[in-house]
XYZ file of C-alpha atoms in Angstrom:
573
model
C -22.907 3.758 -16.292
C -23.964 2.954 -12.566
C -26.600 0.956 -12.098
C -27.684 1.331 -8.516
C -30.339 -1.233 -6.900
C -32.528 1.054 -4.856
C -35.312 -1.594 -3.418
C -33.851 -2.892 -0.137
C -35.542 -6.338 -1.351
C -34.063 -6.947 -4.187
C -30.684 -5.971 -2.851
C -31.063 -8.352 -0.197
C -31.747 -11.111 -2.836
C -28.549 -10.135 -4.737
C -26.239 -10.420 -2.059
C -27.697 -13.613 -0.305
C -27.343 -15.455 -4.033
C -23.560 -14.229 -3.973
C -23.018 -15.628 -0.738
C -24.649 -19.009 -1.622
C -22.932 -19.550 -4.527
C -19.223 -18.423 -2.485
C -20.291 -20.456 0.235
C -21.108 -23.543 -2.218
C -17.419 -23.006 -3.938
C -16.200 -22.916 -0.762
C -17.439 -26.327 0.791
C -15.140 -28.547 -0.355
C -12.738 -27.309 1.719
C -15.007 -27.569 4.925
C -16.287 -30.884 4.237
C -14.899 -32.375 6.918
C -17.805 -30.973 9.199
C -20.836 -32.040 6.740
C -21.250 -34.908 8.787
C -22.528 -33.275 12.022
C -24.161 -30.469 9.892
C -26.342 -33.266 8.317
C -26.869 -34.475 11.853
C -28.197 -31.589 13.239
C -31.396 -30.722 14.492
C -34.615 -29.998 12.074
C -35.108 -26.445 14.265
C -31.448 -25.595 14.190
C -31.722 -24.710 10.728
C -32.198 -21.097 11.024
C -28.370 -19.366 10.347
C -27.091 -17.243 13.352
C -29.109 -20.476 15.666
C -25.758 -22.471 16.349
C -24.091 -19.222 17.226
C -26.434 -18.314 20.002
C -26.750 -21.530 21.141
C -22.514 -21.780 21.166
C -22.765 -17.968 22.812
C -25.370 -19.362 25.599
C -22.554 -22.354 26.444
C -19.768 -20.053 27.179
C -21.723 -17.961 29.055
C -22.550 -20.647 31.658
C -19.367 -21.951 31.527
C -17.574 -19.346 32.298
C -19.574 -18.275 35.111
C -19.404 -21.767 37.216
C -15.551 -21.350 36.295
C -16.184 -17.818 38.378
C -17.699 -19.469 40.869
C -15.514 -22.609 41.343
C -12.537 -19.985 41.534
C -14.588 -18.207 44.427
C -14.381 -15.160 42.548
C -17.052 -12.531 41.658
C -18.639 -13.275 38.387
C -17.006 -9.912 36.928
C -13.805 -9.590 38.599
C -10.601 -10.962 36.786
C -12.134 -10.466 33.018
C -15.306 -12.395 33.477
C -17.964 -13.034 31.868
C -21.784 -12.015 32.190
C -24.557 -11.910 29.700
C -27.979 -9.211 30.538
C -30.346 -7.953 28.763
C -29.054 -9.628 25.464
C -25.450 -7.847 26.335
C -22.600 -9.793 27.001
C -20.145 -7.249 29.331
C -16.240 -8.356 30.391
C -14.925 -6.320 32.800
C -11.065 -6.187 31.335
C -7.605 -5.172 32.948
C -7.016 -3.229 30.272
C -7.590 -2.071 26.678
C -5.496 -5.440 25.320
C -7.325 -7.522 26.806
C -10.667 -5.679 26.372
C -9.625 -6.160 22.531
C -8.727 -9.844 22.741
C -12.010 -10.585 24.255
C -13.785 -8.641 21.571
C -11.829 -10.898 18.784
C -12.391 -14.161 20.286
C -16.162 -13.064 20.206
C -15.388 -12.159 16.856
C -14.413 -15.525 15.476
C -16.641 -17.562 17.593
C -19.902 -15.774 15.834
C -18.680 -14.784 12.820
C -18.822 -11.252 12.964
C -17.010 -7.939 13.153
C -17.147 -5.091 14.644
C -15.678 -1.256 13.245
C -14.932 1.949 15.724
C -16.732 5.203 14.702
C -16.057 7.364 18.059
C -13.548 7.367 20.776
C -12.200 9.278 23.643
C -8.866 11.001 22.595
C -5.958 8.673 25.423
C -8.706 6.303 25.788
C -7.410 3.516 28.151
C -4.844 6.067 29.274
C -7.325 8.996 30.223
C -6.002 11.079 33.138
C -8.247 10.617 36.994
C -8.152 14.116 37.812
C -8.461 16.124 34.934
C -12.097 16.945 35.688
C -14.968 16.001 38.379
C -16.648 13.241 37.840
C -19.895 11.625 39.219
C -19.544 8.556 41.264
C -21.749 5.522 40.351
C -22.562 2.452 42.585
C -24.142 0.649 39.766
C -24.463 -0.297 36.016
C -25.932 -2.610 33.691
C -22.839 -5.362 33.815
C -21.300 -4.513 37.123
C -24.038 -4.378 39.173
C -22.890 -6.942 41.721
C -19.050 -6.115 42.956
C -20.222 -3.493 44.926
C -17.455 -0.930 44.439
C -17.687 2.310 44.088
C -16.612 3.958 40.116
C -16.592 6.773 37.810
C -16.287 6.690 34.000
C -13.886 8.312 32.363
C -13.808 7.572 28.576
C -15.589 5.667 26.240
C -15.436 3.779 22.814
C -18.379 2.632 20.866
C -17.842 0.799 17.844
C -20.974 -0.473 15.187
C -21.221 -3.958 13.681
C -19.278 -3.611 9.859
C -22.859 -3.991 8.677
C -24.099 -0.922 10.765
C -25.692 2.703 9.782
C -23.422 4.668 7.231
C -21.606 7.088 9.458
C -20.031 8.456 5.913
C -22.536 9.578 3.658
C -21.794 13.490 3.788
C -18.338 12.561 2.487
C -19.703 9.768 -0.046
C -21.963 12.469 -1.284
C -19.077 15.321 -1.502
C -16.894 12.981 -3.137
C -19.556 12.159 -5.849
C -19.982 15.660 -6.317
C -16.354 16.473 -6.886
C -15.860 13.349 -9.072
C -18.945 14.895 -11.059
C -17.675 18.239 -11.630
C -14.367 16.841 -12.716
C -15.446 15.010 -15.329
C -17.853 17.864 -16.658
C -14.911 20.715 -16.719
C -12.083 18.149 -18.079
C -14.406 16.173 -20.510
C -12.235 16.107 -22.992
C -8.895 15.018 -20.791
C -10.364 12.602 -18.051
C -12.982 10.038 -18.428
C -13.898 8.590 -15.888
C -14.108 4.796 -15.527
C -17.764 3.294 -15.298
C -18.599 0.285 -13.509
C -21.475 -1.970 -12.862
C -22.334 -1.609 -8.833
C -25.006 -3.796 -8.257
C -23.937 -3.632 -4.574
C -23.569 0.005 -3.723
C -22.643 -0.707 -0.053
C -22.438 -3.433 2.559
C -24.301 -1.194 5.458
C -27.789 -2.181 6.147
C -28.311 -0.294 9.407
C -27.485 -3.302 11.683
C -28.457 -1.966 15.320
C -25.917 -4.496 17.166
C -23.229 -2.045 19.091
C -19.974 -2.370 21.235
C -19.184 0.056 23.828
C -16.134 -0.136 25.911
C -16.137 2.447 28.728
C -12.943 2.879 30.756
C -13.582 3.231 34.096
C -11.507 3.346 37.817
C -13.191 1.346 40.660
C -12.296 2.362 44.266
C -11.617 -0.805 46.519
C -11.454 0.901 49.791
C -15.088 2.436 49.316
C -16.955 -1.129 48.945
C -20.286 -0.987 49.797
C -19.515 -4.407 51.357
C -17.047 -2.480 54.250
C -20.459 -0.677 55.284
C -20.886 -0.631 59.468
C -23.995 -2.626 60.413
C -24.506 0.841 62.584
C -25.106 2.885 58.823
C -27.672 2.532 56.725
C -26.221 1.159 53.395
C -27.859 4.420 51.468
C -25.929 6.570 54.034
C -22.370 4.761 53.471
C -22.720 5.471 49.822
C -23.900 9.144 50.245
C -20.566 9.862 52.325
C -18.305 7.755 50.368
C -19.073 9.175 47.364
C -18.663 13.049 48.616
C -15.210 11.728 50.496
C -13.980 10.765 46.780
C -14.867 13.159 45.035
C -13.215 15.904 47.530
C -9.971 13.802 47.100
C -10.225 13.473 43.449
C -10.153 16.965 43.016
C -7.038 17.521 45.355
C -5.557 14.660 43.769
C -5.029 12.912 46.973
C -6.137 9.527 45.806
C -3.858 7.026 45.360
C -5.552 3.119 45.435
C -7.641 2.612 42.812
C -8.432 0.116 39.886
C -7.999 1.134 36.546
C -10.652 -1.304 34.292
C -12.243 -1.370 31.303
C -15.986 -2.608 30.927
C -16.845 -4.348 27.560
C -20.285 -4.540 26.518
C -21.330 -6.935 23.304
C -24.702 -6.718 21.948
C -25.423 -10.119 21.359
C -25.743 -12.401 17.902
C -29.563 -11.968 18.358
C -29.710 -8.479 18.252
C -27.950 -8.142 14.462
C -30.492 -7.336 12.069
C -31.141 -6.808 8.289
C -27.703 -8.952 6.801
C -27.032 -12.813 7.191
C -25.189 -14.811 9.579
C -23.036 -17.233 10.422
C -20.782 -18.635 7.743
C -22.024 -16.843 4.770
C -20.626 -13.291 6.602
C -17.007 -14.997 6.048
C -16.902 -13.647 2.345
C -17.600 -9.795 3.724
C -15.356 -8.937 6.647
C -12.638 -7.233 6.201
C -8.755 -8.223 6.895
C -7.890 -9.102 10.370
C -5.475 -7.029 12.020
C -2.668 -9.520 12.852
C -3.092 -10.144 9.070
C -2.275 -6.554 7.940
C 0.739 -6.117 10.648
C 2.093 -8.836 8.993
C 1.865 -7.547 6.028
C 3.346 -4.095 7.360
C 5.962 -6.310 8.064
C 6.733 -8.543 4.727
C 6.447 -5.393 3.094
C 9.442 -3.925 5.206
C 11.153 -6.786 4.558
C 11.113 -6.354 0.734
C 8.556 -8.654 -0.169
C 7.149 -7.249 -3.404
C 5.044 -9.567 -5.128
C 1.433 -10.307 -4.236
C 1.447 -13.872 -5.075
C 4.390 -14.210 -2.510
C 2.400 -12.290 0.238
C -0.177 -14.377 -0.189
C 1.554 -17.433 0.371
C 2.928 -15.917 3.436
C -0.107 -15.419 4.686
C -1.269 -18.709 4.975
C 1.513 -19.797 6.391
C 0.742 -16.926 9.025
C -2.570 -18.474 9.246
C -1.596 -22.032 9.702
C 0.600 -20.249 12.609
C -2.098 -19.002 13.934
C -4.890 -21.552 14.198
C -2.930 -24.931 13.554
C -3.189 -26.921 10.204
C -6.250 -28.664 12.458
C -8.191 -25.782 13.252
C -7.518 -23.298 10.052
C -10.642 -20.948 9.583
C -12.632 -21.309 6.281
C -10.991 -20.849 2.739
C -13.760 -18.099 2.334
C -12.977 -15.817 5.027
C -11.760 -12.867 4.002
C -10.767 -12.162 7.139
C -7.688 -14.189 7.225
C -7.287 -14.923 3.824
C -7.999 -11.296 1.789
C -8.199 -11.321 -1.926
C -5.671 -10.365 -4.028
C -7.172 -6.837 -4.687
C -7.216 -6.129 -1.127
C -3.727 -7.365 -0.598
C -2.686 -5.139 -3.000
C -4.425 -2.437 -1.933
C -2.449 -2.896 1.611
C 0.687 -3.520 0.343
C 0.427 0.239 -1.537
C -0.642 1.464 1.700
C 2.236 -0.180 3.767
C 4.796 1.229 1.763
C 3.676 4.288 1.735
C 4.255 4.344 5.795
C 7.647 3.149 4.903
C 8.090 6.653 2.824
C 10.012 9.946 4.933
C 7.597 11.702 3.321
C 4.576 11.993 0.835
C 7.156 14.855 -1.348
C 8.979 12.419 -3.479
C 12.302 15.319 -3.078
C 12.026 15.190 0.343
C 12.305 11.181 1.019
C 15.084 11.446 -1.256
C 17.046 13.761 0.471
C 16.113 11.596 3.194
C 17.466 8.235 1.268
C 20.436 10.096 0.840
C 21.143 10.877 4.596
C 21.292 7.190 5.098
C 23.241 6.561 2.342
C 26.156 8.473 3.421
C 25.820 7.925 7.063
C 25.879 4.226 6.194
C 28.562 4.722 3.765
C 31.164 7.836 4.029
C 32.723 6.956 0.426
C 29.607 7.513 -1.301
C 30.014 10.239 -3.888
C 26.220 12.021 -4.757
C 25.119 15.518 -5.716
C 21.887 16.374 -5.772
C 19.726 19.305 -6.396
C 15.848 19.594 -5.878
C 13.744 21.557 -8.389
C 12.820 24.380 -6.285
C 11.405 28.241 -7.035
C 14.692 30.780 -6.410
C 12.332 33.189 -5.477
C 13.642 35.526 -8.047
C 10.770 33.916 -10.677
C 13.184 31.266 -11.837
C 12.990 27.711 -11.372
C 16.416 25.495 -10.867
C 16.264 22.513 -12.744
C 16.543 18.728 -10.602
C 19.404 16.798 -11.116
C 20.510 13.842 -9.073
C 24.079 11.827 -9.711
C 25.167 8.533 -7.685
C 28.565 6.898 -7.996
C 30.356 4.819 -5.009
C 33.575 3.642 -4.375
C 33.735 0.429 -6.113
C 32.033 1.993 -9.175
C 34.976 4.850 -9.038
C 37.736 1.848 -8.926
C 36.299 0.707 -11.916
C 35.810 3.594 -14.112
C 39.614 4.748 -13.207
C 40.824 1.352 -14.316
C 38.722 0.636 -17.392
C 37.157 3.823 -18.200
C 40.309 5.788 -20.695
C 39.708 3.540 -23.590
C 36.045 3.607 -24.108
C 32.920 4.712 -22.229
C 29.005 4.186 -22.619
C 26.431 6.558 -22.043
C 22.879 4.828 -21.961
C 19.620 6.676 -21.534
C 16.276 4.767 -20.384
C 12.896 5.791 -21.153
C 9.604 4.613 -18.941
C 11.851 2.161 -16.861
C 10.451 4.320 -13.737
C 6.847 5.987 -12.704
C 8.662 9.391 -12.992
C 8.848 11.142 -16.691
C 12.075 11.683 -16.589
C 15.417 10.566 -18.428
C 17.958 7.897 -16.154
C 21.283 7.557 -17.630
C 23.835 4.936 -16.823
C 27.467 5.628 -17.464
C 29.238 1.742 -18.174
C 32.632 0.527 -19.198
C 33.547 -2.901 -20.544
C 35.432 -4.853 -17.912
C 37.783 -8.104 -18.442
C 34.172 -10.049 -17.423
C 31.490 -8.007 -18.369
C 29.771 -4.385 -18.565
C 29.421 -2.453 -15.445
C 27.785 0.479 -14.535
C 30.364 3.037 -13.264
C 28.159 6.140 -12.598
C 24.187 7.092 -12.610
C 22.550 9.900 -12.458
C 18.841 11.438 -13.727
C 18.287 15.155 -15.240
C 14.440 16.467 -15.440
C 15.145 16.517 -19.353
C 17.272 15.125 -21.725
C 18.429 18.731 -22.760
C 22.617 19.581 -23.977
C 22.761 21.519 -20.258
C 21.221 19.097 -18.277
C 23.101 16.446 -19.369
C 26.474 18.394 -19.696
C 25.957 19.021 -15.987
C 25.643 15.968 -14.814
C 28.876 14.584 -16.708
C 30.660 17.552 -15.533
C 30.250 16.113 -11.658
C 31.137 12.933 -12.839
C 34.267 14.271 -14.395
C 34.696 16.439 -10.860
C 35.066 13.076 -8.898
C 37.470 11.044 -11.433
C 39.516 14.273 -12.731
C 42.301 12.297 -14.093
C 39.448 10.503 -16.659
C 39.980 10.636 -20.563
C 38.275 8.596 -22.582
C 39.578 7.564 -26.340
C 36.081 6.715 -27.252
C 32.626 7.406 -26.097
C 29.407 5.731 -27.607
C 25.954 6.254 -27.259
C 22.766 6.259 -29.325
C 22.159 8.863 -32.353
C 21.253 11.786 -29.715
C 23.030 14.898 -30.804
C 22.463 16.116 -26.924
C 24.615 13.641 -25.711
C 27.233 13.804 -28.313
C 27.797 17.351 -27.854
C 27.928 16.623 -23.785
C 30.156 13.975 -24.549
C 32.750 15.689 -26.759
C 32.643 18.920 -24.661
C 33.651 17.575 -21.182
C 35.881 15.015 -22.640
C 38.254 16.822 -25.716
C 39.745 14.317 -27.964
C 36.852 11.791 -27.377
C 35.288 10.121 -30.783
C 31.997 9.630 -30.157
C 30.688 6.758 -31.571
C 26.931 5.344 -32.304
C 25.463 2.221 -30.653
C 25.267 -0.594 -33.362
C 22.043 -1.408 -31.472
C 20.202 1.857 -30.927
C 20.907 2.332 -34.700
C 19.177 -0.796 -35.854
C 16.356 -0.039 -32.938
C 16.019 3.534 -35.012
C 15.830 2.113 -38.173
C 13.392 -0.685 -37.348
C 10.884 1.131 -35.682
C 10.606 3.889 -38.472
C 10.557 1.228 -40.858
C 7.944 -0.196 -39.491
C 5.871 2.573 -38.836
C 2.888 2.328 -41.263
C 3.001 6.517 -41.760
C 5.928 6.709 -43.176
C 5.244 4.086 -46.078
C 7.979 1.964 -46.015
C 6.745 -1.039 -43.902
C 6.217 -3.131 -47.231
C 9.757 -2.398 -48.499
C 11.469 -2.809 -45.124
C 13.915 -6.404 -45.781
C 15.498 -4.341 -48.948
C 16.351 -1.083 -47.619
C 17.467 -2.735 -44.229
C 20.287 -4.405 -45.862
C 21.214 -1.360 -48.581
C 21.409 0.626 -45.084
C 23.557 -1.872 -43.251
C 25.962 -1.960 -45.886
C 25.997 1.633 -45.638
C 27.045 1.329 -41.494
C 29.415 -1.510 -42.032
C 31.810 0.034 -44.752
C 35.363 -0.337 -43.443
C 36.805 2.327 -46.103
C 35.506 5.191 -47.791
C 35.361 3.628 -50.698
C 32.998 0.790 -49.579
C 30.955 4.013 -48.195
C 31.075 5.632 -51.351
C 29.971 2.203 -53.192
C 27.363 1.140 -50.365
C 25.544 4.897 -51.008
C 25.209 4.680 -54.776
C 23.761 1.613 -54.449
C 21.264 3.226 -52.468
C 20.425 5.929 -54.192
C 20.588 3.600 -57.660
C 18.003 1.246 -56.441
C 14.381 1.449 -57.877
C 12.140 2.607 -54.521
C 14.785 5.127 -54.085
C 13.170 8.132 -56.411
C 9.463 6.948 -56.329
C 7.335 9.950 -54.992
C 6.164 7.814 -52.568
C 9.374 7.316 -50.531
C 10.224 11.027 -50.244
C 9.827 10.433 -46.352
C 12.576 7.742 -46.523
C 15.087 10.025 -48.594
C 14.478 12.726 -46.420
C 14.883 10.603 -43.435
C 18.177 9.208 -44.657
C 19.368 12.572 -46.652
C 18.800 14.847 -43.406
C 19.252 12.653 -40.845
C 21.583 9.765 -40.991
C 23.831 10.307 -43.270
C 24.858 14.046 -41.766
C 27.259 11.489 -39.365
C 28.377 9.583 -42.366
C 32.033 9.447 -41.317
C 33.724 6.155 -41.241
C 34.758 6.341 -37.451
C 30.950 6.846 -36.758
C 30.065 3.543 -38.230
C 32.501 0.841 -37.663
């Protein structure tokens, strides 16, 4: 059942206990900086404070580092703070970005994009008209001439819900699904006691890409015009050669503008917001990238991780053990990893990345033997069954050499996501066992599995095996003996045992207090080297005092019916 917290209040007390007890967990490993907090200032107490104070600082530093360079305060990337924005005017989108991080991780926050221009940072001059501006809030002071031509606007992570259409829908759906298939799907129930992390923040980024025209600045104005006049004719002169595309010097930019830490509302800040951003991009490349590697395990990726971290920052300046941001949880980790390798995938159609896989196979190796067959509609209302079988070169070499006196045939079952049988075809080498041939049939039926031995006889034509063995599967016998003539088929000493265990031990069929004496009458039974030990080994079955009780009629029937219908001698040594 979901419990859902509707007073904003009491929310709010919920999640700021959560954060003080992560951020108490979490101060061991920033205690080398309890010294100056303990230092600080009685009216610095406030969280966010230190954060303003740190945003104020860079603000006037890098403005006398605009002046000392003799530059405009804007021009090169710089930096400008009005109206409680802070605006960068940015080469390009990179940059524009890399300034938005560093602001990022020197306040603690984060920032998510819920509307852009389509080619924004690429968006073509002279596609349309476009009004010429002289002046804006950030770039008020460079005196060139600009139009906009794209723009991003992105809301802090703890911003309005820009999804709740969908959210609804989904519930809906997910409702209706569990009222038509009640009986089939039941749907898992959890205790939300945070619903959601928006809270309607107002604090906004807005990059706007825009082109500034150098030869029109206000500042080349004759002493002769009046300034109002310059601008009136410079602006109708560019737009008349923007729209016969006759312009050629211009200044591509892009114009940042950060609402600053005071204007984030309704969530804490500072250091508790570590334990609620989400993972940093150069985090999840990297993990794109493990993943492409073959890295597998979570445990692993997260100790990569940290090692990317330690990259990143220096094992002197490493960001807090809470932040989520460069150190995710293993959920979330997870969560990526599925997502990276489903990139990785040709195609979401399972068939069609294998056909893919296949392609590379061969190209990468010519010798490679496969056939394979997609289930697919013939169009004439029949449906052709899927059947995939692998052998290469090596595996060939080996079955030629060791495969005419004996051959396995093993099936697996739930070794893979799929529902479907995976056979191995081995031989016994001078070392060891080795798998010779593979291949997977959508069911473990006689014409499946005939097919698929048939190819494998196709490729090694001069094969014949004295012996074949497998488990007690009369499918595979009958596959076995009919593409190979002359080959005694012979049962696995282990599947047998595994066969007679588990019905032994299965409580409805009765015979799970009785199981050490029949296992050994049975054994005796499988390990006669004569008839005659047969013969002997059976009447002492049948003689012994469980044998006719009414209550073992499903173990007579079992043995009767089943087992002993292969009874021969070849069949059991």
């Amino acid at each position: 059942m979901k419990v859902k917290v509707k007073d904003y209040l009491v929310k709010m007390m919920i999640i700021t206990l959560e954060m003080i007890i992560l951020f108490s967990e979490s101060e061991e490993s920033v205690s080398s900086s309890s010294d100056d907090e303990e230092k600080r200032d009685p009216n610095d107490a406030v969280e966010g404070t230190d954060d303003v104070r740190q945003e104020e600082i860079k603000v006037k530093k890098d403005q006398e580092e605009a002046e000392n360079n003799g530059r405009d305060s804007l021009e090169d990337s710089a930096y400008n703070a009005v109206n409680n924005k802070i605006h960068y005017l940015c080469k390009d989108v990179q940059e524009a970005l890399t300034r938005l991080r560093e602001y990022e991780l020197r306040t603690i926050t984060r920032f998510s994009s819920f509307k852009s221009t389509k080619n924004f940072g690429n968006t073509d001059l002279f596609a349309k008209n476009h009004k010429v501006y002289w002046e804006a809030e950030g770039i008020s002071n460079n005196g060139k001439p600009f139009v906009i031509l794209s723009s991003k606007s992105m809301d802090c992570h703890h911003g309005p819900d820009r999804n709740v259409k969908h959210k609804q829908t989904y519930k809906e759906k997910k409702k209706e699904r569990l009222s038509t298939n009640s009986d089939h799907y039941k749907g898992k129930s959890y205790l939300i006691v945070q619903d959601t992390k928006k809270f309607d923040c107002p604090a906004k980024v807005t990059m706007q890409e825009i082109v500034q025209f150098p030869e029109y600045n206000k500042a080349k104005s004759p002493p002769s015009i009046k300034l109002e006049t310059f601008k009136r004719n410079s602006s109708k002169t560019l737009k008349e050669k923007l729209a016969d595309k006759s312009l050629a010097n211009y200044e591509r930019r892009i114009l940042l503008s950060i609402d600053d830490v005071g204007c984030h509302k309704y969530h804490p800040m500072g250091k508790t917001q570590n334990i609620s951003q989400s993972m940093d991009p150069e985090i999840s490349s990297k993990i794109d990238m493990f993943v492409k590697e073959g890295i597998t395990s979570v445990r692993e990726m997260k100790r990569l991780i940290k090692l990317v971290v330690a990259d990143m920052f220096g094992k002197e300046n490493l960001p807090p053990s809470n932040s989520r941001r460069f150190y995710p949880s293993i959920p979330i980790i997870r969560s990526k990893m599925d997502k990276s390798k489903q990139k990785l995938r040709y195609s979401m159609i399972d068939q069609e990345c294998l056909q893919q896989k296949i392609d590379e196979w061969k190209k990468a190796n010519p010798s490679l033997n496969t056939f394979y067959r997609p289930k697919e509609d013939t169009g004439d209302g029949k449906c052709q069954s899927f059947l995939f079988v692998h052998q290469e070169k090596w595996q060939r070499d080996l079955l030629q050499r060791y495969g005419d006196e004996i051959l396995l045939l093993d099936a697996t079952h739930k070794t893979t996501r799929y529902a479907i049988p995976l056979f191995f075809l081995v031989v016994p080498t001078n070392l060891d066992y080795q798998i010779v041939a593979t291949f997977v049939t959508e069911n473990e039926s006689f014409e499946s599995i005939l097919e698929a031995l048939k190819v494998v006889k196709s490729w090694n034509p001069s094969l014949k095996p004295l012996f074949a063995m497998t488990d007690y599967c009369k499918e595979e016998i009958n596959s076995l003996e009919c593409v190979f003539p002359g080959c005694e088929v012979l049962i696995c000493d282990f599947h047998r045992e595994q066969a007679w265990g588990r019905w032994l031990k299965a409580t409805k069929n009765g015979c799970s207090g009785r199981k050490d004496d029949i296992l050994p009458r049975l054994r005796r039974i499988a390990r006669s080297k004569t008839i005659e030990e047969m013969n002997e080994a059976l009447i002492s079955l049948r003689s012994s005092e469980f044998w006719e009780e009414d209550k073992y009629n499903n173990l007579r029937e079992y043995i009767e019916n089943y087992w002993l219908q292969i009874k021969e001698v070849s069949l059991f040594q």
